[in-house]
Amino acid sequence: MIIYSNTNLAFRQDVESNHISDIIEANFIEKIGHRESPAEKTAWRNSMQYMERVLRNSEIAEDCGVLIEYTIPNTSKRVDFIVTGQNENQEKNYVLIELKQWESADSTDIPELVHTFVGGGFRDVQHPSYQAENYSRMMGLMNEGIYSNGISGYPCVYLHNYSRKNPEPLLDPRYSEGTKLAPIYFIDDYRALQDYLKKMVGSGKGMDILYDMEHGRIR
């Protein structure tokens, strides 16, 4: 299930009109049957403003696809943001972007877990790179549209409120396996994220890829 899907151009127009969070909420109610929390709607509004700027300045094709709140088949896990398109070699790709409102985090001694403020308190949660990589891997395994049409996934993380520390706990060597598979982009790394999108999906033709993903049978 996908709560929102559109072209890159239409997504940017929805954000510029200041209606994106209302559109996502209306689709959420229609497809899920209830409202999300006010905090979730605020997160949509904030994160989508950042993503609109990234997509606009990345100069990716206007017919790239944008998916928001994609539910992985047979799970309750929802992917924040996906951009679909072809690279310069006409290879079909998607970039999965795990969005976080975090402003700081600490490493832990527990594999793959970090300590940060979420849900009103400090908790140990999965490192976002491992989360993004796991989501992308599950999508490839469970979605026939991805598996059968040669669509490749490239996960990453965008922490648009988070200033990189020195040293940065999320980049601690204990997490290197995850960060290699799903790189992290911090508040000042927006140009690098723009370049990444341009490289992976910048040539467009993303709506056919989006269709295959949205209508793929469960494997």
CSV table of C-alpha atoms in Angstrom, one decimal, residues 83-184:
chain,number,residue,atom,x,y,z
A,83,VAL,CA,12.2,8.3,-5.6
A,84,THR,CA,12.0,6.2,-8.8
A,85,GLY,CA,13.7,6.7,-12.1
A,86,GLN,CA,16.4,5.6,-14.5
A,87,ASN,CA,20.1,6.3,-14.3
A,88,GLU,CA,22.1,7.5,-17.3
A,89,ASN,CA,22.5,3.8,-18.4
A,90,GLN,CA,18.7,3.4,-18.5
A,91,GLU,CA,18.8,1.1,-15.5
A,92,LYS,CA,15.6,1.1,-13.4
A,93,ASN,CA,16.3,2.2,-9.8
A,94,TYR,CA,14.7,3.6,-6.7
A,95,VAL,CA,16.2,5.5,-3.9
A,96,LEU,CA,14.7,4.7,-0.5
A,97,ILE,CA,15.1,7.6,1.9
A,98,GLU,CA,14.6,7.0,5.7
A,99,LEU,CA,13.7,10.4,7.1
A,100,LYS,CA,14.3,11.3,10.8
A,101,GLN,CA,13.5,14.4,12.9
A,102,TRP,CA,16.5,13.6,15.2
A,103,GLU,CA,18.8,16.3,16.3
A,104,SER,CA,21.3,14.0,18.1
A,105,ALA,CA,22.0,10.4,19.0
A,106,ASP,CA,24.5,8.3,20.9
A,107,SER,CA,26.1,4.9,20.1
A,108,THR,CA,25.4,1.9,22.3
A,109,ASP,CA,27.1,-1.4,23.0
A,110,ILE,CA,24.2,-3.3,21.5
A,111,PRO,CA,24.7,-4.2,17.8
A,112,GLU,CA,22.7,-2.0,15.4
A,113,LEU,CA,21.1,0.1,18.2
A,114,VAL,CA,21.6,3.8,19.0
A,115,HIS,CA,20.2,5.9,21.8
A,116,THR,CA,18.1,9.0,20.9
A,117,PHE,CA,15.0,11.0,21.8
A,118,VAL,CA,11.9,9.5,20.2
A,119,GLY,CA,8.3,9.3,21.2
A,120,GLY,CA,8.6,11.6,24.1
A,121,GLY,CA,11.6,10.0,25.7
A,122,PHE,CA,15.1,8.6,25.3
A,123,ARG,CA,15.2,5.1,23.9
A,124,ASP,CA,17.4,2.5,22.2
A,125,VAL,CA,16.3,2.2,18.6
A,126,GLN,CA,17.6,0.6,15.5
A,127,HIS,CA,20.4,2.6,13.7
A,128,PRO,CA,18.6,4.3,10.7
A,129,SER,CA,21.1,2.9,8.2
A,130,TYR,CA,20.2,-0.7,9.2
A,131,GLN,CA,16.6,0.2,9.2
A,132,ALA,CA,16.7,1.7,5.6
A,133,GLU,CA,18.8,-1.3,4.3
A,134,ASN,CA,16.4,-3.8,5.9
A,135,TYR,CA,13.4,-2.1,4.4
A,136,SER,CA,15.0,-2.0,0.9
A,137,ARG,CA,16.0,-5.7,1.1
A,138,MET,CA,12.5,-6.7,2.2
A,139,MET,CA,10.9,-4.8,-0.6
A,140,GLY,CA,13.1,-6.6,-3.1
A,141,LEU,CA,12.2,-10.0,-1.6
A,142,MET,CA,8.4,-9.5,-1.2
A,143,ASN,CA,7.4,-7.3,-4.2
A,144,GLU,CA,7.1,-9.2,-7.5
A,145,GLY,CA,7.1,-5.9,-9.4
A,146,ILE,CA,10.6,-5.1,-8.1
A,147,TYR,CA,11.9,-8.6,-8.4
A,148,SER,CA,10.7,-9.4,-11.9
A,149,ASN,CA,11.4,-6.0,-13.6
A,150,GLY,CA,15.0,-5.7,-12.7
A,151,ILE,CA,14.5,-2.7,-10.4
A,152,SER,CA,17.4,-2.0,-8.1
A,153,GLY,CA,17.1,-0.3,-4.7
A,154,TYR,CA,19.5,2.1,-3.1
A,155,PRO,CA,18.7,2.9,0.6
A,156,CYS,CA,19.9,6.0,2.4
A,157,VAL,CA,19.1,8.2,5.4
A,158,TYR,CA,18.4,11.9,5.6
A,159,LEU,CA,18.7,13.6,9.0
A,160,HIS,CA,17.7,17.1,8.0
A,161,ASN,CA,17.7,18.5,11.5
A,162,TYR,CA,20.9,16.8,12.6
A,163,SER,CA,24.3,18.6,12.6
A,164,ARG,CA,27.2,16.1,12.3
A,165,LYS,CA,29.3,15.9,15.4
A,166,ASN,CA,33.1,15.2,15.6
A,167,PRO,CA,33.3,12.4,16.3
A,168,GLU,CA,29.8,11.4,15.1
A,169,PRO,CA,28.2,8.6,17.0
A,170,LEU,CA,26.1,7.4,14.1
A,171,LEU,CA,29.2,7.0,12.0
A,172,ASP,CA,31.0,5.0,14.7
A,173,PRO,CA,33.0,2.0,13.2
A,174,ARG,CA,30.7,-0.4,14.9
A,175,TYR,CA,28.0,0.7,12.5
A,176,SER,CA,30.2,0.7,9.4
A,177,GLU,CA,28.4,-2.3,7.8
A,178,GLY,CA,25.1,-0.5,7.9
A,179,THR,CA,26.4,2.9,6.8
A,180,LYS,CA,28.2,1.5,3.8
A,181,LEU,CA,25.0,-0.1,2.5
A,182,ALA,CA,22.8,2.9,3.4
A,183,PRO,CA,24.8,6.2,3.7
A,184,ILE,CA,23.7,9.0,6.0
